Amino acid sequence: MTHPDDPPERQEQIVSTKAFDRLVGPSRARPQAPAIVAGSQTITANTLLERSTAWAARLRAHGLSRGARVAVLTPPHPEAVAIMLGSYRAGLVHVPINPRYRGAELHHIVQDCGAALLLCDPQLADDRLDALPDELDCRGITPGSPLLPLPPASTIETTLTEPPLHDDETALLIYTSGTTGRSKGVRLSLAGIVGNIGALTTLWQWSDRDILSLSLPLFHVHGLCIGIHGALLHGMAVRLHARFDPAAIIDDFRADATVFMGVPTMYDRLLEHLDAHPDEGPTLARGRLFTAGSAALRPALLERWEAHTGHRILERYGMSETLITLSNPHDEERRPGAVGHPVPGCEIRVVDETGADVPAGVMGELWVRGPHLMQGYWGRPEDTAAAYTKGWFRTGDMVRSDPDGYLRIIGRRSTDIIKSGGFKIAAPEIEQVLREHPDVREAAVVGIPDHRWGERIAAAVVPNAGAEPEPQDLTTWVAEHLAEYKKPRQIALVQRLPRNALGKVQKPRIVASLRRPEDPER
């Protein structure tokens, strides 16, 4: 896909930085290799670099000063990748926005980060834009005809005389999912992204012989940092999809895909497809690697996937603030229910409530340290300071280590650890037992403030199609499998669990829906 206003290839040789060179180096080395395949379009590495340089020139010529924030509202598309690279090249900060966000959410992000410009796919230019600040410059980005003119070729070199973002400058502003309040902007440097994602994907043995099937959104660490940045770091082609469709993923592997990354809900839908079309399991078996993150996989799902495809899914752990810190190994055991060991360059501790290290087998909070951690929350120095203790980022995730060092995520300190009747109870343990009931498809367990128990164990349960389990039967089921004090005191049957854009269950919404008028405030 070429454009008449593409700058000459020589412009890509303008001054650079170590991290930026490492990110685009494989594309420069193999300019005619496919970089992104989207539908019928095949974007070569050279074309992607040319488009990114054109965007860098446009943005600088538009009068944006170094460090200005460029917000981008678009579905996954090659142009979004070119804009991101162009922003890096021009010394600007890329701010991707969830295209499902409505007016208030969109307004919060552009106002919070002080965006100088919003680039918006015209298909998304609806009434949500009415909520934006009047002073915000909003432009369309129809591929091939962006509403920012390209400077004359003779002046492009002068508009890009400065190097790209310095390696320690903020390059990417990822807004957290905001499940417990207004989302915060997480500041990530290009050096941190390149170092961490390079270590992770090297651990996973990514190479330019691989082809990634990618249906994850490009406004979060999973799809944007691992998927796009990881592929660029290894000269790896990406089959990019605007939305997830199980049949399209299988078609990718029927063609040439070797790697797939997904969240549990994607694997659930793929398994539904394979249950209905078991003859397509061998097509996925052609793949080399299947990974999962953003939420825990059920052991039963892992077993079903392996039965259909012969592959054991590789689970890993990370978050916006720390990038990817833990991963199961590529060649050794991928242990069900575990997220493995620290990624090279990451340091971890597992501590109790006093900050003292706990031994293997004892539950504690995961603390992380390393050069890849966020630079802080945008404009929130107090929140940033509160997230750290002596240089260690407190994740809020409760973990337990196996004797040989494999770590298991038990749940969130705030929502997954329930204090009821004097006991400290891990909600995911109860959820797993509920999901093993023959009439249950999904379950989420929460603690509800309670005068008698401190917190009352409650569960929102999604039944299997056609099933209508009695709540008392489910309570009895849990009591038969776990200690009696772990049984739910309240069970509600629901059609679906509330989730954010990455499939994570929004437990605060469940707590709000299950509270009773007589319940105390927290």
Short mmCIF file of C-alpha atoms in Angstrom, two decimals:
data_model
loop_
_atom_site.label_atom_id
_atom_site.label_comp_id
_atom_site.label_asym_id
_atom_site.label_seq_id
_atom_site.Cartn_x
_atom_site.Cartn_y
_atom_site.Cartn_z
CA MET A 1 0.00 0.00 0.00
CA THR A 2 1.86 3.09 -1.20
CA HIS A 3 0.73 6.69 -1.12
CA PRO A 4 1.69 9.57 -3.40
CA ASP A 5 2.81 11.68 -0.43
CA ASP A 6 5.11 9.03 1.08
CA PRO A 7 8.53 10.55 1.79
CA PRO A 8 11.57 8.99 0.16
CA GLU A 9 13.12 6.01 1.93
CA ARG A 10 16.30 7.97 2.67
CA GLN A 11 14.39 10.07 5.20
CA GLU A 12 14.19 7.03 7.50
CA GLN A 13 17.95 7.38 8.05
CA ILE A 14 17.56 10.59 10.07
CA VAL A 15 19.21 10.66 13.52
CA SER A 16 17.88 8.09 15.94
CA THR A 17 18.28 6.62 19.46
CA LYS A 18 19.32 3.23 20.77
CA ALA A 19 15.84 2.01 21.73
CA PHE A 20 14.19 3.38 18.57
CA ASP A 21 16.91 1.81 16.41
CA ARG A 22 16.40 -1.53 18.13
CA LEU A 23 12.63 -1.30 17.62
CA VAL A 24 12.72 -0.55 13.88
CA GLY A 25 16.08 -2.18 13.08
CA PRO A 26 14.59 -5.47 11.79
CA SER A 27 12.23 -3.50 9.53
CA ARG A 28 15.14 -1.57 8.06
CA ALA A 29 17.11 -4.78 7.55
CA ARG A 30 14.30 -6.52 5.64
CA PRO A 31 12.38 -3.66 3.97
CA GLN A 32 10.32 -5.82 1.61
CA ALA A 33 9.23 -8.32 4.27
CA PRO A 34 5.54 -8.21 5.23
CA ALA A 35 5.00 -6.26 8.46
CA ILE A 36 1.21 -6.15 8.81
CA VAL A 37 -1.47 -8.07 6.95
CA ALA A 38 -4.95 -6.61 7.44
CA GLY A 39 -7.66 -8.11 5.31
CA SER A 40 -6.54 -7.84 1.69
CA GLN A 41 -3.76 -5.35 2.53
CA THR A 42 -0.16 -6.39 3.00
CA ILE A 43 1.96 -3.61 4.44
CA THR A 44 5.70 -4.14 3.96
CA ALA A 45 8.24 -3.09 6.55
CA ASN A 46 9.47 -0.34 4.24
CA THR A 47 5.97 1.03 3.70
CA LEU A 48 5.30 1.03 7.43
CA LEU A 49 8.52 2.98 8.05
CA GLU A 50 7.71 5.44 5.28
CA ARG A 51 4.22 5.99 6.63
CA SER A 52 5.59 6.51 10.14
CA THR A 53 8.10 9.09 8.87
CA ALA A 54 5.29 10.86 7.01
CA TRP A 55 3.26 10.99 10.22
CA ALA A 56 6.26 12.29 12.16
CA ALA A 57 6.66 15.09 9.63
CA ARG A 58 2.94 15.90 9.70
CA LEU A 59 2.81 16.04 13.48
CA ARG A 60 5.90 18.22 13.82
CA ALA A 61 4.80 20.52 11.01
CA HIS A 62 1.41 20.82 12.75
CA GLY A 63 3.23 22.73 15.47
CA LEU A 64 3.29 20.09 18.20
CA SER A 65 6.16 20.61 20.59
CA ARG A 66 8.37 17.85 21.94
CA GLY A 67 6.54 15.79 24.58
CA ALA A 68 3.06 16.83 23.43
CA ARG A 69 0.41 14.11 23.79
CA VAL A 70 -1.28 12.76 20.66
CA ALA A 71 -4.46 10.85 21.49
CA VAL A 72 -5.60 8.20 18.98
CA LEU A 73 -9.12 6.80 18.78
CA THR A 74 -9.18 3.99 16.24
CA PRO A 75 -9.80 0.26 15.95
CA PRO A 76 -6.76 -1.96 15.28
CA HIS A 77 -5.42 -0.82 11.90
CA PRO A 78 -1.99 -0.51 10.24
CA GLU A 79 -2.35 3.28 10.21
CA ALA A 80 -2.56 3.26 14.02
CA VAL A 81 0.82 1.52 14.13
CA ALA A 82 2.30 4.07 11.71
CA ILE A 83 0.96 6.93 13.86
CA MET A 84 2.49 5.41 16.99
CA LEU A 85 5.92 5.05 15.36
CA GLY A 86 5.55 8.52 13.88
CA SER A 87 4.83 9.96 17.31
CA TYR A 88 7.96 8.31 18.71
CA ARG A 89 9.95 9.62 15.74
CA ALA A 90 8.66 13.16 16.26
CA GLY A 91 9.37 13.21 20.00
CA LEU A 92 5.68 13.03 20.94
CA VAL A 93 3.72 10.86 23.38
CA HIS A 94 1.32 8.26 21.95
CA VAL A 95 -1.98 8.00 23.87
CA PRO A 96 -4.16 5.14 22.50
CA ILE A 97 -7.81 5.18 23.61
CA ASN A 98 -10.27 2.32 23.90
CA PRO A 99 -12.64 2.78 20.93
CA ARG A 100 -15.53 1.54 23.08
CA TYR A 101 -15.20 4.43 25.51
CA ARG A 102 -18.09 6.85 25.52
CA GLY A 103 -18.20 10.61 26.05
CA ALA A 104 -17.30 10.88 29.75
CA GLU A 105 -14.48 8.31 29.51
CA LEU A 106 -13.05 9.92 26.38
CA HIS A 107 -13.29 13.39 27.89
CA HIS A 108 -11.50 12.24 31.05
CA ILE A 109 -8.50 10.87 29.14
CA VAL A 110 -7.92 13.78 26.77
CA GLN A 111 -8.36 16.27 29.60
CA ASP A 112 -6.27 14.30 32.10
CA CYS A 113 -3.27 13.98 29.76
CA GLY A 114 -3.69 17.44 28.23
CA ALA A 115 -3.84 16.04 24.70
CA ALA A 116 -2.83 18.57 22.05
CA LEU A 117 -4.43 16.56 19.24
CA LEU A 118 -6.97 13.77 18.82
CA LEU A 119 -6.67 11.62 15.72
CA CYS A 120 -9.97 9.83 15.20
CA ASP A 121 -11.13 7.20 12.75
CA PRO A 122 -14.13 8.82 11.00
CA GLN A 123 -16.19 5.67 11.66
CA LEU A 124 -15.88 6.44 15.36
CA ALA A 125 -16.67 10.16 15.02
CA ASP A 126 -20.10 10.10 16.66
CA ASP A 127 -21.81 12.05 19.43
CA ARG A 128 -19.13 11.08 21.96
CA LEU A 129 -16.95 13.79 20.40
CA ASP A 130 -19.48 16.38 21.59
CA ALA A 131 -18.17 15.87 25.13
CA LEU A 132 -14.61 16.86 24.22
CA PRO A 133 -13.11 20.17 25.30
CA ASP A 134 -13.71 22.91 22.73
CA GLU A 135 -10.00 23.72 22.54
CA LEU A 136 -9.00 20.17 21.56
CA ASP A 137 -7.88 19.81 17.94
CA CYS A 138 -9.64 16.75 16.49
CA ARG A 139 -8.68 15.37 13.07
CA GLY A 140 -9.76 12.41 10.97
CA ILE A 141 -7.30 9.70 9.97
CA THR A 142 -8.85 7.96 7.01
CA PRO A 143 -5.96 5.79 5.73
CA GLY A 144 -4.37 7.45 2.73
CA SER A 145 -6.01 10.84 3.22
CA PRO A 146 -5.30 12.10 6.75
CA LEU A 147 -6.52 15.61 7.49
CA LEU A 148 -3.03 16.74 8.40
CA PRO A 149 -1.11 17.88 5.31
CA LEU A 150 2.34 16.48 4.65
CA PRO A 151 5.07 19.11 4.32
CA PRO A 152 6.84 19.29 0.95
CA ALA A 153 9.45 16.56 0.54
CA SER A 154 12.17 19.20 0.44
CA THR A 155 11.30 20.35 3.97
CA ILE A 156 10.71 17.00 5.65
CA GLU A 157 14.36 16.67 6.57
CA THR A 158 14.35 20.03 8.31
CA THR A 159 11.19 19.18 10.26
CA LEU A 160 12.85 16.04 11.63
CA THR A 161 16.28 17.33 12.58
CA GLU A 162 15.86 16.32 16.23
CA PRO A 163 16.22 12.68 17.30
CA PRO A 164 13.18 10.62 18.26
CA LEU A 165 12.06 10.52 21.87
CA HIS A 166 15.07 10.01 24.09
CA ASP A 167 15.07 6.51 25.51
CA ASP A 168 14.21 7.71 29.00
CA GLU A 169 11.42 10.08 27.94
CA THR A 170 7.76 9.11 28.22
CA ALA A 171 6.79 7.57 24.88
CA LEU A 172 3.54 5.81 25.63
CA LEU A 173 0.69 6.74 27.94
CA ILE A 174 -1.49 3.70 28.67
CA TYR A 175 -4.68 4.38 30.61
CA THR A 176 -5.57 1.71 33.14
CA SER A 177 -8.89 -0.09 32.89
CA GLY A 178 -10.36 1.97 35.69
CA THR A 179 -12.33 -0.85 37.36
CA THR A 180 -12.29 0.93 40.73
CA GLY A 181 -12.46 4.58 39.66
CA ARG A 182 -11.22 7.01 37.05
CA SER A 183 -8.48 5.51 34.93
CA LYS A 184 -4.91 6.75 35.42
CA GLY A 185 -2.33 7.33 32.70
CA VAL A 186 0.68 5.03 33.06
CA ARG A 187 3.88 6.62 31.72
CA LEU A 188 6.14 4.17 29.86
CA SER A 189 9.51 4.92 28.28
CA LEU A 190 10.61 3.43 24.98
CA ALA A 191 13.72 1.99 26.65
CA GLY A 192 11.53 0.24 29.23
CA ILE A 193 9.17 -1.18 26.60
CA VAL A 194 11.92 -2.35 24.26
CA GLY A 195 13.98 -3.88 27.08
CA ASN A 196 11.14 -5.77 28.74
CA ILE A 197 9.24 -6.89 25.66
CA GLY A 198 12.50 -7.82 23.95
CA ALA A 199 13.42 -10.04 26.93
CA LEU A 200 9.96 -11.63 27.05
CA THR A 201 9.66 -12.39 23.36
CA THR A 202 13.23 -13.68 23.22
CA LEU A 203 12.25 -16.02 26.05
CA TRP A 204 9.35 -17.13 23.85
CA GLN A 205 11.74 -17.64 20.90
CA TRP A 206 9.98 -15.20 18.56
CA SER A 207 11.75 -14.72 15.25
CA ASP A 208 11.26 -13.34 11.74
CA ARG A 209 10.04 -16.81 10.74
CA ASP A 210 6.99 -16.40 12.95
CA ILE A 211 3.66 -14.85 12.01
CA LEU A 212 1.43 -13.49 14.77
CA SER A 213 -2.36 -13.74 14.65
CA LEU A 214 -3.45 -10.67 16.63
CA SER A 215 -7.02 -9.79 17.61
CA LEU A 216 -6.24 -7.94 20.82
CA PRO A 217 -6.92 -4.19 21.09
CA LEU A 218 -4.08 -1.74 20.53
CA PHE A 219 -4.75 0.48 23.54
CA HIS A 220 -3.33 -1.85 26.17
CA VAL A 221 -0.05 -3.56 27.09
CA HIS A 222 -1.11 -7.03 25.89
CA GLY A 223 -1.86 -6.24 22.25
CA LEU A 224 0.16 -3.05 21.74
CA CYS A 225 3.33 -3.72 23.73
CA ILE A 226 3.74 -7.49 23.43
CA GLY A 227 1.98 -7.87 20.08
CA ILE A 228 3.06 -4.87 18.01
CA HIS A 229 6.33 -3.90 19.71
CA GLY A 230 7.33 -7.55 20.10
CA ALA A 231 6.71 -8.26 16.43
CA LEU A 232 8.68 -5.18 15.35
CA LEU A 233 11.61 -6.18 17.56
CA HIS A 234 11.89 -9.53 15.77
CA GLY A 235 10.89 -8.53 12.22
CA MET A 236 7.79 -10.69 12.66
CA ALA A 237 4.71 -10.30 10.45
CA VAL A 238 1.36 -9.61 12.11
CA ARG A 239 -2.03 -10.70 10.83
CA LEU A 240 -4.04 -7.88 12.41
CA HIS A 241 -7.79 -8.13 13.04
CA ALA A 242 -10.14 -5.32 13.97
CA ARG A 243 -12.21 -7.73 16.07
CA PHE A 244 -11.96 -11.27 17.37
CA ASP A 245 -13.56 -14.04 15.31
CA PRO A 246 -12.66 -17.70 15.97
CA ALA A 247 -13.05 -18.68 12.32
CA ALA A 248 -10.67 -15.89 11.25
CA ILE A 249 -8.03 -17.08 13.72
CA ILE A 250 -8.25 -20.62 12.39
CA ASP A 251 -7.99 -19.25 8.84
CA ASP A 252 -4.76 -17.48 9.88
CA PHE A 253 -3.23 -20.78 10.97
CA ARG A 254 -4.55 -22.50 7.87
CA ALA A 255 -2.57 -19.90 5.90
CA ASP A 256 0.70 -19.37 7.78
CA ALA A 257 0.28 -18.09 11.36
CA THR A 258 2.51 -19.62 14.01
CA VAL A 259 1.71 -17.63 17.19
CA PHE A 260 -1.52 -16.56 18.89
CA MET A 261 -1.98 -14.41 21.99
CA GLY A 262 -5.33 -14.23 23.72
CA VAL A 263 -7.32 -13.64 26.90
CA PRO A 264 -9.44 -16.38 28.52
CA THR A 265 -12.67 -15.26 26.87
CA MET A 266 -11.03 -15.67 23.44
CA TYR A 267 -9.90 -19.20 24.28
CA ASP A 268 -13.42 -19.99 25.55
CA ARG A 269 -14.88 -18.94 22.19
CA LEU A 270 -12.22 -20.81 20.25
CA LEU A 271 -13.02 -23.96 22.23
CA GLU A 272 -16.74 -23.52 21.53
CA HIS A 273 -15.84 -23.36 17.84
CA LEU A 274 -13.60 -26.44 18.11
CA ASP A 275 -16.31 -28.37 19.98
CA ALA A 276 -18.64 -27.64 17.05
CA HIS A 277 -15.91 -28.23 14.42
CA PRO A 278 -13.44 -30.73 15.93
CA ASP A 279 -11.87 -31.35 12.52
CA GLU A 280 -10.30 -27.87 12.75
CA GLY A 281 -8.20 -28.75 15.78
CA PRO A 282 -5.36 -30.05 13.56
CA THR A 283 -5.27 -26.64 11.83
CA LEU A 284 -4.42 -24.92 15.10
CA ALA A 285 -2.02 -27.75 15.89
CA ARG A 286 0.18 -26.36 13.10
CA GLY A 287 0.94 -23.38 15.34
CA ARG A 288 4.12 -23.05 17.37
CA LEU A 289 3.00 -21.06 20.41
CA PHE A 290 -0.23 -20.03 22.14
CA THR A 291 -0.03 -17.59 25.07
CA ALA A 292 -2.55 -16.12 27.50
CA GLY A 293 -2.67 -13.27 29.97
CA SER A 294 -4.79 -10.47 31.50
CA ALA A 295 -6.76 -13.04 33.55
CA ALA A 296 -6.23 -16.58 34.81
CA LEU A 297 -7.06 -19.63 32.70
CA ARG A 298 -9.08 -22.43 34.24
CA PRO A 299 -7.19 -25.74 34.42
CA ALA A 300 -10.12 -27.43 32.67
CA LEU A 301 -9.75 -25.00 29.74
CA LEU A 302 -6.05 -25.82 29.46
CA GLU A 303 -6.86 -29.53 29.31
CA ARG A 304 -9.56 -29.08 26.66
CA TRP A 305 -7.24 -26.92 24.54
CA GLU A 306 -4.48 -29.49 24.72
CA ALA A 307 -6.93 -32.26 23.78
CA HIS A 308 -8.06 -30.33 20.68
CA THR A 309 -4.70 -28.96 19.50
CA GLY A 310 -1.91 -30.83 21.26
CA HIS A 311 -0.59 -27.50 22.63
CA ARG A 312 -0.21 -26.38 26.24
CA ILE A 313 -1.03 -22.66 26.50
CA LEU A 314 1.81 -20.56 27.95
CA GLU A 315 0.53 -18.26 30.69
CA ARG A 316 2.28 -15.10 31.81
CA TYR A 317 1.60 -12.19 34.18
CA GLY A 318 1.92 -8.45 33.86
CA MET A 319 0.16 -5.15 34.31
CA SER A 320 0.25 -1.69 32.78
CA GLU A 321 2.53 -0.35 35.51
CA THR A 322 5.12 -3.14 35.32
CA LEU A 323 4.79 -4.49 31.78
CA ILE A 324 5.38 -8.27 31.81
CA THR A 325 7.11 -9.58 34.92
CA LEU A 326 6.39 -13.33 35.07
CA SER A 327 6.18 -16.05 32.44
CA ASN A 328 6.03 -19.79 32.21
CA PRO A 329 9.04 -21.16 30.32
CA HIS A 330 9.00 -21.95 26.63
CA ASP A 331 10.84 -25.29 26.71
CA GLU A 332 10.25 -26.49 30.26
CA GLU A 333 7.04 -27.24 32.16
CA ARG A 334 4.14 -24.87 31.61
CA ARG A 335 2.42 -25.50 34.90
CA PRO A 336 -1.40 -25.21 35.03
CA GLY A 337 -2.54 -22.45 37.37
CA ALA A 338 0.95 -20.93 37.55
CA VAL A 339 2.48 -17.91 35.81
CA GLY A 340 6.07 -19.08 36.05
CA HIS A 341 9.22 -17.19 36.95
CA PRO A 342 10.49 -13.58 36.61
CA VAL A 343 11.24 -12.40 33.08
CA PRO A 344 14.94 -11.50 32.66
CA GLY A 345 15.52 -8.01 34.03
CA CYS A 346 12.71 -8.27 36.61
CA GLU A 347 13.17 -8.60 40.35
CA ILE A 348 10.33 -9.77 42.60
CA ARG A 349 9.50 -10.20 46.27
CA VAL A 350 6.54 -11.89 47.98
CA VAL A 351 5.80 -10.11 51.25
CA ASP A 352 3.36 -10.11 54.15
CA GLU A 353 1.40 -7.14 55.47
CA THR A 354 4.51 -5.79 57.24
CA GLY A 355 6.66 -5.93 54.09
CA ALA A 356 8.64 -8.97 55.27
CA ASP A 357 9.44 -11.72 52.78
CA VAL A 358 7.37 -14.89 53.15
CA PRO A 359 8.56 -18.47 52.44
CA ALA A 360 7.36 -20.67 49.59
CA GLY A 361 3.81 -21.90 50.09
CA VAL A 362 2.74 -18.82 52.07
CA MET A 363 0.47 -16.26 50.43
CA GLY A 364 1.81 -12.73 50.13
CA GLU A 365 1.70 -9.62 47.98
CA LEU A 366 3.85 -9.46 44.86
CA TRP A 367 6.34 -6.58 44.73
CA VAL A 368 8.29 -5.82 41.55
CA ARG A 369 11.43 -3.84 40.71
CA GLY A 370 13.28 -3.23 37.45
CA PRO A 371 14.19 -0.67 34.76
CA HIS A 372 11.04 -1.44 32.80
CA LEU A 373 8.59 -0.20 35.44
CA MET A 374 6.39 2.79 34.75
CA GLN A 375 7.82 6.26 35.18
CA GLY A 376 4.73 7.14 37.23
CA TYR A 377 1.07 8.02 36.82
CA TRP A 378 0.55 11.03 34.58
CA GLY A 379 0.05 14.17 36.68
CA ARG A 380 -0.43 12.16 39.90
CA PRO A 381 2.77 12.34 41.95
CA GLU A 382 0.97 11.38 45.17
CA ASP A 383 -0.53 8.24 43.59
CA THR A 384 2.86 7.39 42.15
CA ALA A 385 4.61 7.73 45.50
CA ALA A 386 1.90 5.70 47.22
CA ALA A 387 2.41 2.79 44.78
CA TYR A 388 6.05 2.24 45.80
CA THR A 389 7.93 1.16 48.92
CA LYS A 390 11.70 1.73 48.81
CA GLY A 391 11.79 1.35 45.01
CA TRP A 392 9.50 -1.70 44.91
CA PHE A 393 6.18 -1.40 43.09
CA ARG A 394 3.38 -2.96 45.12
CA THR A 395 1.19 -4.77 42.61
CA GLY A 396 -1.75 -5.45 44.92
CA ASP A 397 -1.79 -9.03 43.62
CA MET A 398 -1.60 -11.86 46.14
CA VAL A 399 0.62 -14.76 45.08
CA ARG A 400 2.02 -18.01 46.39
CA SER A 401 5.24 -19.70 45.33
CA ASP A 402 5.59 -23.42 44.69
CA PRO A 403 8.68 -25.02 46.31
CA ASP A 404 10.57 -24.80 43.01
CA GLY A 405 9.76 -21.12 42.45
CA TYR A 406 6.75 -21.23 40.10
CA LEU A 407 4.43 -18.42 41.17
CA ARG A 408 0.65 -18.65 41.33
CA ILE A 409 -1.63 -15.60 41.31
CA ILE A 410 -4.17 -16.00 44.11
CA GLY A 411 -6.11 -12.80 43.48
CA ARG A 412 -6.26 -9.07 44.06
CA ARG A 413 -5.51 -7.89 47.56
CA SER A 414 -8.56 -5.63 47.50
CA THR A 415 -11.18 -7.74 45.72
CA ASP A 416 -10.04 -11.36 45.76
CA ILE A 417 -8.95 -11.71 49.37
CA ILE A 418 -12.02 -11.92 51.60
CA LYS A 419 -11.80 -11.55 55.37
CA SER A 420 -14.80 -13.42 56.74
CA GLY A 421 -15.37 -14.70 60.28
CA GLY A 422 -11.72 -14.18 61.17
CA PHE A 423 -10.45 -16.16 58.17
CA LYS A 424 -8.54 -14.84 55.16
CA ILE A 425 -10.10 -16.52 52.11
CA ALA A 426 -8.99 -16.50 48.45
CA ALA A 427 -11.99 -15.92 46.19
CA PRO A 428 -10.43 -17.66 43.13
CA GLU A 429 -10.28 -20.94 45.06
CA ILE A 430 -14.05 -20.85 45.55
CA GLU A 431 -14.59 -19.76 41.94
CA GLN A 432 -12.70 -22.78 40.66
CA VAL A 433 -14.85 -25.15 42.72
CA LEU A 434 -18.05 -23.49 41.50
CA ARG A 435 -16.90 -23.77 37.87
CA GLU A 436 -16.42 -27.49 38.36
CA HIS A 437 -20.16 -27.90 39.05
CA PRO A 438 -21.82 -29.46 35.98
CA ASP A 439 -24.43 -26.67 35.76
CA VAL A 440 -22.00 -23.72 36.06
CA ARG A 441 -20.26 -21.91 33.20
CA GLU A 442 -18.69 -18.97 35.05
CA ALA A 443 -18.50 -17.68 38.61
CA ALA A 444 -17.16 -14.63 40.40
CA VAL A 445 -16.82 -14.56 44.18
CA VAL A 446 -16.64 -11.33 46.18
CA GLY A 447 -16.77 -10.11 49.75
CA ILE A 448 -19.80 -8.03 50.78
CA PRO A 449 -19.56 -5.87 53.95
CA ASP A 450 -21.50 -7.70 56.63
CA HIS A 451 -22.30 -6.88 60.27
CA ARG A 452 -21.90 -10.49 61.39
CA TRP A 453 -19.06 -11.85 59.24
CA GLY A 454 -17.06 -8.70 58.53
CA GLU A 455 -17.35 -9.70 54.89
CA ARG A 456 -19.98 -12.08 53.58
CA ILE A 457 -18.87 -14.48 50.84
CA ALA A 458 -21.12 -13.92 47.82
CA ALA A 459 -21.05 -15.32 44.29
CA ALA A 460 -22.43 -14.27 40.92
CA VAL A 461 -22.91 -17.45 38.86
CA VAL A 462 -23.55 -17.82 35.12
CA PRO A 463 -25.29 -21.19 34.53
CA ASN A 464 -24.63 -23.41 31.55
CA ALA A 465 -27.15 -23.10 28.72
CA GLY A 466 -30.46 -24.65 29.77
CA ALA A 467 -29.36 -25.21 33.39
CA GLU A 468 -31.08 -23.68 36.42
CA PRO A 469 -29.07 -24.71 39.48
CA GLU A 470 -30.50 -23.97 42.91
CA PRO A 471 -28.31 -21.57 44.93
CA GLN A 472 -28.54 -23.85 47.95
CA ASP A 473 -27.25 -26.78 45.88
CA LEU A 474 -24.26 -24.68 44.81
CA THR A 475 -23.56 -23.70 48.41
CA THR A 476 -23.64 -27.36 49.41
CA TRP A 477 -21.35 -28.23 46.50
CA VAL A 478 -18.71 -25.77 47.73
CA ALA A 479 -19.00 -27.02 51.32
CA GLU A 480 -18.43 -30.57 50.06
CA HIS A 481 -15.16 -29.56 48.36
CA LEU A 482 -13.75 -26.86 50.67
CA ALA A 483 -13.76 -25.97 54.33
CA GLU A 484 -17.27 -25.11 55.49
CA TYR A 485 -16.35 -21.50 56.30
CA LYS A 486 -15.50 -20.92 52.61
CA LYS A 487 -19.02 -21.59 51.33
CA PRO A 488 -20.92 -18.60 49.85
CA ARG A 489 -23.60 -17.07 52.04
CA GLN A 490 -25.24 -15.43 49.03
CA ILE A 491 -25.50 -16.67 45.43
CA ALA A 492 -27.10 -14.85 42.50
CA LEU A 493 -27.66 -16.40 39.07
CA VAL A 494 -26.81 -13.92 36.31
CA GLN A 495 -26.73 -13.99 32.51
CA ARG A 496 -23.18 -12.63 32.26
CA LEU A 497 -20.38 -11.24 34.39
CA PRO A 498 -19.42 -7.58 33.96
CA ARG A 499 -16.04 -7.31 32.26
CA ASN A 500 -13.74 -4.59 31.02
CA ALA A 501 -12.38 -4.39 27.48
CA LEU A 502 -9.71 -7.04 28.15
CA GLY A 503 -12.11 -9.54 29.67
CA LYS A 504 -11.24 -8.94 33.32
CA VAL A 505 -14.21 -9.36 35.64
CA GLN A 506 -15.18 -6.05 37.26
CA LYS A 507 -15.74 -7.20 40.81
CA PRO A 508 -16.63 -3.78 42.27
CA ARG A 509 -19.71 -3.82 40.01
CA ILE A 510 -20.65 -7.27 41.32
CA VAL A 511 -20.27 -6.07 44.90
CA ALA A 512 -22.55 -3.10 44.15
CA SER A 513 -25.19 -5.34 42.57
CA LEU A 514 -25.22 -7.87 45.44
CA ARG A 515 -25.24 -5.44 48.36
CA ARG A 516 -28.35 -5.34 50.54
CA PRO A 517 -29.86 -2.19 52.10
CA GLU A 518 -28.90 -3.35 55.59
CA ASP A 519 -25.24 -3.99 54.71
CA PRO A 520 -22.73 -1.61 56.33
CA GLU A 521 -20.43 0.64 54.34
CA ARG A 522 -16.81 -0.41 54.00
#
